[in-house]
Amino acid sequence: MSKPSFQFIPEHKKAIVWHNNKTSFPIEYYHWHQGFELLIVFKGSGNVILNQRVTPITPGKLFFFQPFQLHHVATLKNEPYERSTLHFDPLHTERLLHMYPSMLQLFYHMQNDTFDHQFIDFTADFSYIQHLCQLYDESLGTCPLKEQIDRENVFLIQLLGYVQHQLKHHSPSLQTRNLPYAERVMRWIEGNLARPFKLDELADELFLSKSYLSKRFRIETGSSITTYLTARRMKEACHLLQTSTLSLEAICSKIGITNVSYFIQMFKRELQTTPHQYRLNLQKQ
């Protein structure tokens, strides 16, 4: 059985899910979550691939990923990778921030708007953030179960308050830069998603050989062009299955696939279910 190119991470029953001091290397596939995610990096190098943009991973960066946003974290295996992650339910967070209008507005901004960069730099406050995470983690092991929800909510407010301050006063630089080859590839795919993919055509567009372009993409993202293309097609297919009544033939025409049987086979391989069953499950929810 072939390995999936990406995974859809199912919704967790808890409103807030916290993991501190994670040091294992992530399974490197494209994925998305139903909830919101904060990724807080303390050690490590590599790249985050998000919105057709490649952003270097460095200690002291806090990335935020919106619900259902396709992303991929590719780390260097010859360096330790230490981070904390916080996943939280947007509806729970809206209710929690109801008494804090400015933070609620920030959360709507983070959840719904388009950003050039989806990270903040906390290197100047590295010790504070690390200490905050450590204290919260330790408190979960000592407080009674009935107090944990209160502590979770307070911690989420503290982190979002810090993000609010940083986004307001220390937005990442928007200086002109040379686009990595991987970003050029992803932007080209985005603009040609409905057409059958031809590597020759893409390579000619970028004035590169096919072998060099494929090599550069793998170096910059940790995956192949085909892997990214499959993940992007499946993400679009899931969106269309959820938001429209289009036939499978019509969906195929919008993601550059000409054979419906091949699409069904690919979908089942990647999501472990058929397009028809996927749509039925959404309707039941």
PDB file of C-alpha atoms in Angstrom:
ATOM      1  CA  MET A   1       0.000   0.000   0.000  1.00  0.00           C
ATOM      2  CA  SER A   2       1.499   3.352  -0.991  1.00  0.00           C
ATOM      3  CA  LYS A   3       2.149   6.055   1.585  1.00  0.00           C
ATOM      4  CA  PRO A   4      -0.336   8.975   1.610  1.00  0.00           C
ATOM      5  CA  SER A   5       0.975  12.352   0.454  1.00  0.00           C
ATOM      6  CA  PHE A   6      -0.895  14.179   3.178  1.00  0.00           C
ATOM      7  CA  GLN A   7      -3.283  13.650   6.046  1.00  0.00           C
ATOM      8  CA  PHE A   8      -6.425  15.357   7.249  1.00  0.00           C
ATOM      9  CA  ILE A   9      -6.099  15.547  11.049  1.00  0.00           C
ATOM     10  CA  PRO A  10      -9.539  14.801  12.545  1.00  0.00           C
ATOM     11  CA  GLU A  11     -11.112  17.038  15.131  1.00  0.00           C
ATOM     12  CA  HIS A  12     -10.158  16.293  18.743  1.00  0.00           C
ATOM     13  CA  LYS A  13     -12.878  15.926  21.344  1.00  0.00           C
ATOM     14  CA  LYS A  14     -11.116  18.368  23.691  1.00  0.00           C
ATOM     15  CA  ALA A  15     -11.417  22.113  23.062  1.00  0.00           C
ATOM     16  CA  ILE A  16      -7.704  22.637  23.790  1.00  0.00           C
ATOM     17  CA  VAL A  17      -4.922  20.114  23.123  1.00  0.00           C
ATOM     18  CA  TRP A  18      -1.411  20.899  24.373  1.00  0.00           C
ATOM     19  CA  HIS A  19       1.939  19.186  23.757  1.00  0.00           C
ATOM     20  CA  ASN A  20       5.076  20.612  25.363  1.00  0.00           C
ATOM     21  CA  ASN A  21       8.753  19.914  24.650  1.00  0.00           C
ATOM     22  CA  LYS A  22       8.095  17.695  21.657  1.00  0.00           C
ATOM     23  CA  THR A  23      11.429  16.453  20.325  1.00  0.00           C
ATOM     24  CA  SER A  24      10.478  13.644  17.940  1.00  0.00           C
ATOM     25  CA  PHE A  25      10.625  14.504  14.265  1.00  0.00           C
ATOM     26  CA  PRO A  26       7.223  15.010  12.657  1.00  0.00           C
ATOM     27  CA  ILE A  27       5.869  12.732   9.947  1.00  0.00           C
ATOM     28  CA  GLU A  28       6.445  14.928   6.939  1.00  0.00           C
ATOM     29  CA  TYR A  29       3.197  15.111   5.027  1.00  0.00           C
ATOM     30  CA  TYR A  30       0.937  17.923   3.991  1.00  0.00           C
ATOM     31  CA  HIS A  31      -1.980  18.178   6.370  1.00  0.00           C
ATOM     32  CA  TRP A  32      -4.636  20.412   7.834  1.00  0.00           C
ATOM     33  CA  HIS A  33      -6.690  20.573  11.028  1.00  0.00           C
ATOM     34  CA  GLN A  34     -10.300  21.450  11.754  1.00  0.00           C
ATOM     35  CA  GLY A  35      -9.098  23.639  14.610  1.00  0.00           C
ATOM     36  CA  PHE A  36      -6.495  26.345  15.049  1.00  0.00           C
ATOM     37  CA  GLU A  37      -2.829  25.502  15.677  1.00  0.00           C
ATOM     38  CA  LEU A  38       0.045  27.386  17.290  1.00  0.00           C
ATOM     39  CA  LEU A  39       3.535  25.956  16.675  1.00  0.00           C
ATOM     40  CA  ILE A  40       6.154  27.363  19.091  1.00  0.00           C
ATOM     41  CA  VAL A  41       9.728  26.555  18.037  1.00  0.00           C
ATOM     42  CA  PHE A  42      12.543  26.463  20.618  1.00  0.00           C
ATOM     43  CA  LYS A  43      15.180  24.497  18.661  1.00  0.00           C
ATOM     44  CA  GLY A  44      15.546  23.337  15.085  1.00  0.00           C
ATOM     45  CA  SER A  45      15.894  24.320  11.448  1.00  0.00           C
ATOM     46  CA  GLY A  46      13.995  23.642   8.252  1.00  0.00           C
ATOM     47  CA  ASN A  47      11.047  25.171   6.433  1.00  0.00           C
ATOM     48  CA  VAL A  48       7.303  25.630   6.859  1.00  0.00           C
ATOM     49  CA  ILE A  49       5.383  25.451   3.576  1.00  0.00           C
ATOM     50  CA  LEU A  50       2.144  27.431   3.743  1.00  0.00           C
ATOM     51  CA  ASN A  51       0.121  29.478   1.243  1.00  0.00           C
ATOM     52  CA  GLN A  52       2.594  28.777  -1.565  1.00  0.00           C
ATOM     53  CA  ARG A  53       5.309  30.342   0.593  1.00  0.00           C
ATOM     54  CA  VAL A  54       8.440  28.824   2.155  1.00  0.00           C
ATOM     55  CA  THR A  55       9.327  30.236   5.594  1.00  0.00           C
ATOM     56  CA  PRO A  56      12.528  29.176   7.403  1.00  0.00           C
ATOM     57  CA  ILE A  57      12.126  27.504  10.779  1.00  0.00           C
ATOM     58  CA  THR A  58      14.358  29.080  13.431  1.00  0.00           C
ATOM     59  CA  PRO A  59      14.307  29.056  17.241  1.00  0.00           C
ATOM     60  CA  GLY A  60      12.053  31.830  18.527  1.00  0.00           C
ATOM     61  CA  LYS A  61       9.310  31.636  15.895  1.00  0.00           C
ATOM     62  CA  LEU A  62       5.641  31.087  16.659  1.00  0.00           C
ATOM     63  CA  PHE A  63       3.656  29.937  13.621  1.00  0.00           C
ATOM     64  CA  PHE A  64      -0.136  30.023  13.491  1.00  0.00           C
ATOM     65  CA  PHE A  65      -2.189  27.848  11.163  1.00  0.00           C
ATOM     66  CA  GLN A  66      -5.816  28.613  10.405  1.00  0.00           C
ATOM     67  CA  PRO A  67      -8.494  25.885  10.398  1.00  0.00           C
ATOM     68  CA  PHE A  68      -8.419  23.749   7.227  1.00  0.00           C
ATOM     69  CA  GLN A  69      -5.219  25.450   6.038  1.00  0.00           C
ATOM     70  CA  LEU A  70      -2.919  23.085   4.136  1.00  0.00           C
ATOM     71  CA  HIS A  71       0.632  23.171   5.520  1.00  0.00           C
ATOM     72  CA  HIS A  72       3.788  21.131   5.759  1.00  0.00           C
ATOM     73  CA  VAL A  73       6.672  21.233   8.249  1.00  0.00           C
ATOM     74  CA  ALA A  74      10.025  19.991   6.900  1.00  0.00           C
ATOM     75  CA  THR A  75      12.847  19.889   9.463  1.00  0.00           C
ATOM     76  CA  LEU A  76      16.558  19.132   9.207  1.00  0.00           C
ATOM     77  CA  LYS A  77      17.224  15.712  10.705  1.00  0.00           C
ATOM     78  CA  ASN A  78      20.794  16.496  11.758  1.00  0.00           C
ATOM     79  CA  GLU A  79      19.615  19.036  14.369  1.00  0.00           C
ATOM     80  CA  PRO A  80      17.403  18.694  17.460  1.00  0.00           C
ATOM     81  CA  TYR A  81      13.842  19.900  16.852  1.00  0.00           C
ATOM     82  CA  GLU A  82      12.141  21.064  20.044  1.00  0.00           C
ATOM     83  CA  ARG A  83       8.742  22.732  19.976  1.00  0.00           C
ATOM     84  CA  SER A  84       5.380  23.014  21.671  1.00  0.00           C
ATOM     85  CA  THR A  85       2.011  22.857  19.935  1.00  0.00           C
ATOM     86  CA  LEU A  86      -1.392  24.124  20.969  1.00  0.00           C
ATOM     87  CA  HIS A  87      -4.520  23.084  19.054  1.00  0.00           C
ATOM     88  CA  PHE A  88      -7.779  24.748  19.986  1.00  0.00           C
ATOM     89  CA  ASP A  89     -11.372  24.882  18.831  1.00  0.00           C
ATOM     90  CA  PRO A  90     -12.339  28.260  17.249  1.00  0.00           C
ATOM     91  CA  LEU A  91     -15.904  28.199  18.623  1.00  0.00           C
ATOM     92  CA  HIS A  92     -14.651  27.577  22.155  1.00  0.00           C
ATOM     93  CA  THR A  93     -12.146  30.398  21.735  1.00  0.00           C
ATOM     94  CA  GLU A  94     -14.813  32.839  20.534  1.00  0.00           C
ATOM     95  CA  ARG A  95     -16.890  32.138  23.648  1.00  0.00           C
ATOM     96  CA  LEU A  96     -13.815  32.452  25.850  1.00  0.00           C
ATOM     97  CA  LEU A  97     -12.831  35.836  24.396  1.00  0.00           C
ATOM     98  CA  HIS A  98     -16.334  37.291  24.491  1.00  0.00           C
ATOM     99  CA  MET A  99     -15.376  39.464  27.480  1.00  0.00           C
ATOM    100  CA  TYR A 100     -12.218  40.722  25.729  1.00  0.00           C
ATOM    101  CA  PRO A 101     -13.385  42.572  22.572  1.00  0.00           C
ATOM    102  CA  SER A 102      -9.950  43.569  21.281  1.00  0.00           C
ATOM    103  CA  MET A 103      -8.595  40.035  21.606  1.00  0.00           C
ATOM    104  CA  LEU A 104     -11.732  38.634  19.986  1.00  0.00           C
ATOM    105  CA  GLN A 105     -11.190  40.988  17.052  1.00  0.00           C
ATOM    106  CA  LEU A 106      -7.586  39.814  16.804  1.00  0.00           C
ATOM    107  CA  PHE A 107      -8.735  36.206  16.809  1.00  0.00           C
ATOM    108  CA  TYR A 108     -11.190  36.862  13.966  1.00  0.00           C
ATOM    109  CA  HIS A 109      -8.306  38.522  12.114  1.00  0.00           C
ATOM    110  CA  MET A 110      -6.003  35.542  12.687  1.00  0.00           C
ATOM    111  CA  GLN A 111      -8.683  33.047  11.738  1.00  0.00           C
ATOM    112  CA  ASN A 112     -10.156  34.631   8.616  1.00  0.00           C
ATOM    113  CA  ASP A 113      -7.752  37.091   7.016  1.00  0.00           C
ATOM    114  CA  THR A 114      -4.884  36.549   4.589  1.00  0.00           C
ATOM    115  CA  PHE A 115      -1.338  37.116   5.854  1.00  0.00           C
ATOM    116  CA  ASP A 116       1.939  37.532   3.999  1.00  0.00           C
ATOM    117  CA  HIS A 117       3.591  35.851   6.989  1.00  0.00           C
ATOM    118  CA  GLN A 118       1.888  33.608   9.524  1.00  0.00           C
ATOM    119  CA  PHE A 119       4.438  33.782  12.292  1.00  0.00           C
ATOM    120  CA  ILE A 120       5.739  36.104  14.957  1.00  0.00           C
ATOM    121  CA  ASP A 121       9.308  36.374  16.219  1.00  0.00           C
ATOM    122  CA  PHE A 122       9.618  35.939  19.983  1.00  0.00           C
ATOM    123  CA  THR A 123      13.418  35.758  20.207  1.00  0.00           C
ATOM    124  CA  ALA A 124      13.484  38.925  22.346  1.00  0.00           C
ATOM    125  CA  ASP A 125      11.099  37.213  24.778  1.00  0.00           C
ATOM    126  CA  PHE A 126      12.430  33.677  24.346  1.00  0.00           C
ATOM    127  CA  SER A 127      12.912  32.993  28.079  1.00  0.00           C
ATOM    128  CA  TYR A 128       9.475  34.373  28.914  1.00  0.00           C
ATOM    129  CA  ILE A 129       7.647  32.187  26.386  1.00  0.00           C
ATOM    130  CA  GLN A 130       9.667  29.115  27.326  1.00  0.00           C
ATOM    131  CA  HIS A 131       9.003  29.730  31.027  1.00  0.00           C
ATOM    132  CA  LEU A 132       5.291  30.345  30.393  1.00  0.00           C
ATOM    133  CA  CYS A 133       4.974  27.042  28.539  1.00  0.00           C
ATOM    134  CA  GLN A 134       6.943  25.169  31.186  1.00  0.00           C
ATOM    135  CA  LEU A 135       4.885  26.558  34.074  1.00  0.00           C
ATOM    136  CA  TYR A 136       1.642  25.682  32.344  1.00  0.00           C
ATOM    137  CA  ASP A 137       2.854  22.193  31.552  1.00  0.00           C
ATOM    138  CA  GLU A 138       3.927  21.597  35.143  1.00  0.00           C
ATOM    139  CA  SER A 139       0.634  22.928  36.512  1.00  0.00           C
ATOM    140  CA  LEU A 140      -1.359  20.368  34.510  1.00  0.00           C
ATOM    141  CA  GLY A 141       0.415  17.580  36.364  1.00  0.00           C
ATOM    142  CA  THR A 142      -0.300  18.967  39.804  1.00  0.00           C
ATOM    143  CA  CYS A 143      -3.735  20.599  39.707  1.00  0.00           C
ATOM    144  CA  PRO A 144      -7.021  18.693  40.170  1.00  0.00           C
ATOM    145  CA  LEU A 145      -8.802  17.683  36.984  1.00  0.00           C
ATOM    146  CA  LYS A 146     -11.643  20.170  37.538  1.00  0.00           C
ATOM    147  CA  GLU A 147      -9.109  23.043  37.559  1.00  0.00           C
ATOM    148  CA  GLN A 148      -7.403  22.048  34.314  1.00  0.00           C
ATOM    149  CA  ILE A 149     -10.023  23.657  32.071  1.00  0.00           C
ATOM    150  CA  ASP A 150      -9.577  26.991  33.864  1.00  0.00           C
ATOM    151  CA  ARG A 151      -5.811  26.761  33.512  1.00  0.00           C
ATOM    152  CA  GLU A 152      -6.129  25.839  29.830  1.00  0.00           C
ATOM    153  CA  ASN A 153      -8.306  28.875  29.180  1.00  0.00           C
ATOM    154  CA  VAL A 154      -5.992  31.240  31.057  1.00  0.00           C
ATOM    155  CA  PHE A 155      -2.958  29.900  29.188  1.00  0.00           C
ATOM    156  CA  LEU A 156      -4.696  30.322  25.821  1.00  0.00           C
ATOM    157  CA  ILE A 157      -5.572  33.922  26.713  1.00  0.00           C
ATOM    158  CA  GLN A 158      -1.957  34.593  27.751  1.00  0.00           C
ATOM    159  CA  LEU A 159      -0.581  33.273  24.471  1.00  0.00           C
ATOM    160  CA  LEU A 160      -3.140  35.078  22.322  1.00  0.00           C
ATOM    161  CA  GLY A 161      -2.480  38.264  24.281  1.00  0.00           C
ATOM    162  CA  TYR A 162       1.207  37.982  23.463  1.00  0.00           C
ATOM    163  CA  VAL A 163       0.444  37.308  19.789  1.00  0.00           C
ATOM    164  CA  GLN A 164      -1.863  40.333  19.758  1.00  0.00           C
ATOM    165  CA  HIS A 165       0.908  42.582  21.066  1.00  0.00           C
ATOM    166  CA  GLN A 166       3.463  41.253  18.585  1.00  0.00           C
ATOM    167  CA  LEU A 167       1.195  41.520  15.550  1.00  0.00           C
ATOM    168  CA  LYS A 168       0.266  45.075  16.480  1.00  0.00           C
ATOM    169  CA  HIS A 169       3.755  46.389  17.218  1.00  0.00           C
ATOM    170  CA  HIS A 170       6.265  44.065  15.568  1.00  0.00           C
ATOM    171  CA  SER A 171       4.858  42.833  12.256  1.00  0.00           C
ATOM    172  CA  PRO A 172       7.366  40.780  10.193  1.00  0.00           C
ATOM    173  CA  SER A 173       9.284  42.732   7.579  1.00  0.00           C
ATOM    174  CA  LEU A 174       7.652  42.828   4.159  1.00  0.00           C
ATOM    175  CA  GLN A 175      10.845  43.646   2.254  1.00  0.00           C
ATOM    176  CA  THR A 176      11.123  42.510  -1.347  1.00  0.00           C
ATOM    177  CA  ARG A 177      12.872  39.150  -1.634  1.00  0.00           C
ATOM    178  CA  ASN A 178      13.837  36.641  -4.286  1.00  0.00           C
ATOM    179  CA  LEU A 179      11.238  33.870  -4.419  1.00  0.00           C
ATOM    180  CA  PRO A 180      12.577  30.361  -3.737  1.00  0.00           C
ATOM    181  CA  TYR A 181      12.023  27.974  -6.630  1.00  0.00           C
ATOM    182  CA  ALA A 182       9.511  26.016  -4.531  1.00  0.00           C
ATOM    183  CA  GLU A 183       7.300  29.088  -4.148  1.00  0.00           C
ATOM    184  CA  ARG A 184       7.383  29.704  -7.879  1.00  0.00           C
ATOM    185  CA  VAL A 185       6.341  26.100  -8.449  1.00  0.00           C
ATOM    186  CA  MET A 186       3.471  26.288  -5.935  1.00  0.00           C
ATOM    187  CA  ARG A 187       2.213  29.556  -7.389  1.00  0.00           C
ATOM    188  CA  TRP A 188       2.310  28.087 -10.887  1.00  0.00           C
ATOM    189  CA  ILE A 189       0.358  25.039  -9.717  1.00  0.00           C
ATOM    190  CA  GLU A 190      -2.181  27.318  -8.024  1.00  0.00           C
ATOM    191  CA  GLY A 191      -2.755  29.204 -11.259  1.00  0.00           C
ATOM    192  CA  ASN A 192      -2.984  26.023 -13.343  1.00  0.00           C
ATOM    193  CA  LEU A 193      -4.717  23.644 -10.946  1.00  0.00           C
ATOM    194  CA  ALA A 194      -7.574  22.894 -13.346  1.00  0.00           C
ATOM    195  CA  ARG A 195      -5.195  21.783 -16.107  1.00  0.00           C
ATOM    196  CA  PRO A 196      -3.460  18.393 -16.363  1.00  0.00           C
ATOM    197  CA  PHE A 197       0.021  18.791 -14.899  1.00  0.00           C
ATOM    198  CA  LYS A 198       3.033  18.704 -17.213  1.00  0.00           C
ATOM    199  CA  LEU A 199       6.475  19.024 -15.651  1.00  0.00           C
ATOM    200  CA  ASP A 200       7.973  20.019 -19.016  1.00  0.00           C
ATOM    201  CA  GLU A 201       5.634  22.999 -19.227  1.00  0.00           C
ATOM    202  CA  LEU A 202       6.428  24.115 -15.685  1.00  0.00           C
ATOM    203  CA  ALA A 203      10.185  23.748 -16.188  1.00  0.00           C
ATOM    204  CA  ASP A 204      10.039  25.742 -19.435  1.00  0.00           C
ATOM    205  CA  GLU A 205       8.064  28.482 -17.677  1.00  0.00           C
ATOM    206  CA  LEU A 206      10.817  28.815 -15.062  1.00  0.00           C
ATOM    207  CA  PHE A 207      13.688  28.344 -17.561  1.00  0.00           C
ATOM    208  CA  LEU A 208      15.057  25.327 -15.697  1.00  0.00           C
ATOM    209  CA  SER A 209      15.646  21.677 -16.490  1.00  0.00           C
ATOM    210  CA  LYS A 210      13.116  19.205 -15.103  1.00  0.00           C
ATOM    211  CA  SER A 211      15.722  17.402 -13.000  1.00  0.00           C
ATOM    212  CA  TYR A 212      17.155  20.587 -11.470  1.00  0.00           C
ATOM    213  CA  LEU A 213      13.702  21.996 -10.713  1.00  0.00           C
ATOM    214  CA  SER A 214      12.605  18.752  -9.026  1.00  0.00           C
ATOM    215  CA  LYS A 215      15.822  18.655  -6.987  1.00  0.00           C
ATOM    216  CA  ARG A 216      15.483  22.281  -5.846  1.00  0.00           C
ATOM    217  CA  PHE A 217      11.844  21.739  -4.819  1.00  0.00           C
ATOM    218  CA  ARG A 218      12.759  18.719  -2.713  1.00  0.00           C
ATOM    219  CA  ILE A 219      15.655  20.566  -1.061  1.00  0.00           C
ATOM    220  CA  GLU A 220      13.461  23.566  -0.183  1.00  0.00           C
ATOM    221  CA  THR A 221      10.327  21.701   0.947  1.00  0.00           C
ATOM    222  CA  GLY A 222      11.413  18.197   1.900  1.00  0.00           C
ATOM    223  CA  SER A 223       8.937  16.670  -0.569  1.00  0.00           C
ATOM    224  CA  SER A 224       8.491  16.151  -4.290  1.00  0.00           C
ATOM    225  CA  ILE A 225       6.468  18.307  -6.687  1.00  0.00           C
ATOM    226  CA  THR A 226       4.133  15.349  -7.226  1.00  0.00           C
ATOM    227  CA  THR A 227       3.518  15.019  -3.484  1.00  0.00           C
ATOM    228  CA  TYR A 228       2.601  18.694  -3.195  1.00  0.00           C
ATOM    229  CA  LEU A 229       0.399  18.565  -6.302  1.00  0.00           C
ATOM    230  CA  THR A 230      -1.488  15.536  -4.971  1.00  0.00           C
ATOM    231  CA  ALA A 231      -2.045  17.187  -1.593  1.00  0.00           C
ATOM    232  CA  ARG A 232      -3.260  20.401  -3.228  1.00  0.00           C
ATOM    233  CA  ARG A 233      -5.637  18.494  -5.509  1.00  0.00           C
ATOM    234  CA  MET A 234      -7.060  16.487  -2.619  1.00  0.00           C
ATOM    235  CA  LYS A 235      -7.522  19.608  -0.506  1.00  0.00           C
ATOM    236  CA  GLU A 236      -9.485  21.247  -3.328  1.00  0.00           C
ATOM    237  CA  ALA A 237     -11.503  18.085  -3.917  1.00  0.00           C
ATOM    238  CA  CYS A 238     -12.452  17.915  -0.225  1.00  0.00           C
ATOM    239  CA  HIS A 239     -13.510  21.556  -0.326  1.00  0.00           C
ATOM    240  CA  LEU A 240     -15.701  20.993  -3.395  1.00  0.00           C
ATOM    241  CA  LEU A 241     -17.248  17.838  -1.933  1.00  0.00           C
ATOM    242  CA  GLN A 242     -18.110  19.776   1.202  1.00  0.00           C
ATOM    243  CA  THR A 243     -19.389  23.010  -0.334  1.00  0.00           C
ATOM    244  CA  SER A 244     -21.001  21.967  -3.622  1.00  0.00           C
ATOM    245  CA  THR A 245     -23.127  19.320  -5.282  1.00  0.00           C
ATOM    246  CA  LEU A 246     -20.761  18.988  -8.235  1.00  0.00           C
ATOM    247  CA  SER A 247     -20.422  15.557  -9.800  1.00  0.00           C
ATOM    248  CA  LEU A 248     -17.111  13.721  -9.582  1.00  0.00           C
ATOM    249  CA  GLU A 249     -16.545  14.451 -13.259  1.00  0.00           C
ATOM    250  CA  ALA A 250     -16.959  18.191 -12.614  1.00  0.00           C
ATOM    251  CA  ILE A 251     -14.655  18.054  -9.595  1.00  0.00           C
ATOM    252  CA  CYS A 252     -12.012  16.263 -11.653  1.00  0.00           C
ATOM    253  CA  SER A 253     -12.196  19.015 -14.267  1.00  0.00           C
ATOM    254  CA  LYS A 254     -11.394  21.595 -11.589  1.00  0.00           C
ATOM    255  CA  ILE A 255      -8.302  19.819 -10.255  1.00  0.00           C
ATOM    256  CA  GLY A 256      -6.636  18.761 -13.497  1.00  0.00           C
ATOM    257  CA  ILE A 257      -7.582  15.075 -13.473  1.00  0.00           C
ATOM    258  CA  THR A 258      -9.103  13.592 -16.629  1.00  0.00           C
ATOM    259  CA  ASN A 259      -9.991  10.111 -15.374  1.00  0.00           C
ATOM    260  CA  VAL A 260     -12.682   9.726 -12.692  1.00  0.00           C
ATOM    261  CA  SER A 261     -11.618   6.180 -11.782  1.00  0.00           C
ATOM    262  CA  TYR A 262      -8.073   7.394 -11.214  1.00  0.00           C
ATOM    263  CA  PHE A 263      -9.407  10.242  -9.035  1.00  0.00           C
ATOM    264  CA  ILE A 264     -11.441   7.838  -6.873  1.00  0.00           C
ATOM    265  CA  GLN A 265      -8.415   5.578  -6.488  1.00  0.00           C
ATOM    266  CA  MET A 266      -6.181   8.502  -5.515  1.00  0.00           C
ATOM    267  CA  PHE A 267      -8.756   9.929  -3.089  1.00  0.00           C
ATOM    268  CA  LYS A 268      -9.185   6.576  -1.354  1.00  0.00           C
ATOM    269  CA  ARG A 269      -5.418   6.131  -1.067  1.00  0.00           C
ATOM    270  CA  GLU A 270      -4.942   9.569   0.468  1.00  0.00           C
ATOM    271  CA  LEU A 271      -8.004   9.773   2.752  1.00  0.00           C
ATOM    272  CA  GLN A 272      -8.766   6.080   3.311  1.00  0.00           C
ATOM    273  CA  THR A 273     -12.338   6.632   2.082  1.00  0.00           C
ATOM    274  CA  THR A 274     -14.120   7.220  -1.225  1.00  0.00           C
ATOM    275  CA  PRO A 275     -15.319  10.671  -2.376  1.00  0.00           C
ATOM    276  CA  HIS A 276     -18.923   9.466  -2.102  1.00  0.00           C
ATOM    277  CA  GLN A 277     -18.474   8.270   1.500  1.00  0.00           C
ATOM    278  CA  TYR A 278     -16.589  11.436   2.393  1.00  0.00           C
ATOM    279  CA  ARG A 279     -19.508  13.562   1.195  1.00  0.00           C
ATOM    280  CA  LEU A 280     -22.029  11.354   3.029  1.00  0.00           C
ATOM    281  CA  ASN A 281     -20.076  11.643   6.278  1.00  0.00           C
ATOM    282  CA  LEU A 282     -20.083  15.433   5.974  1.00  0.00           C
ATOM    283  CA  GLN A 283     -23.848  15.450   5.407  1.00  0.00           C
ATOM    284  CA  LYS A 284     -24.374  13.342   8.546  1.00  0.00           C
ATOM    285  CA  GLN A 285     -22.424  15.889  10.596  1.00  0.00           C
TER     286      GLN A 285
END
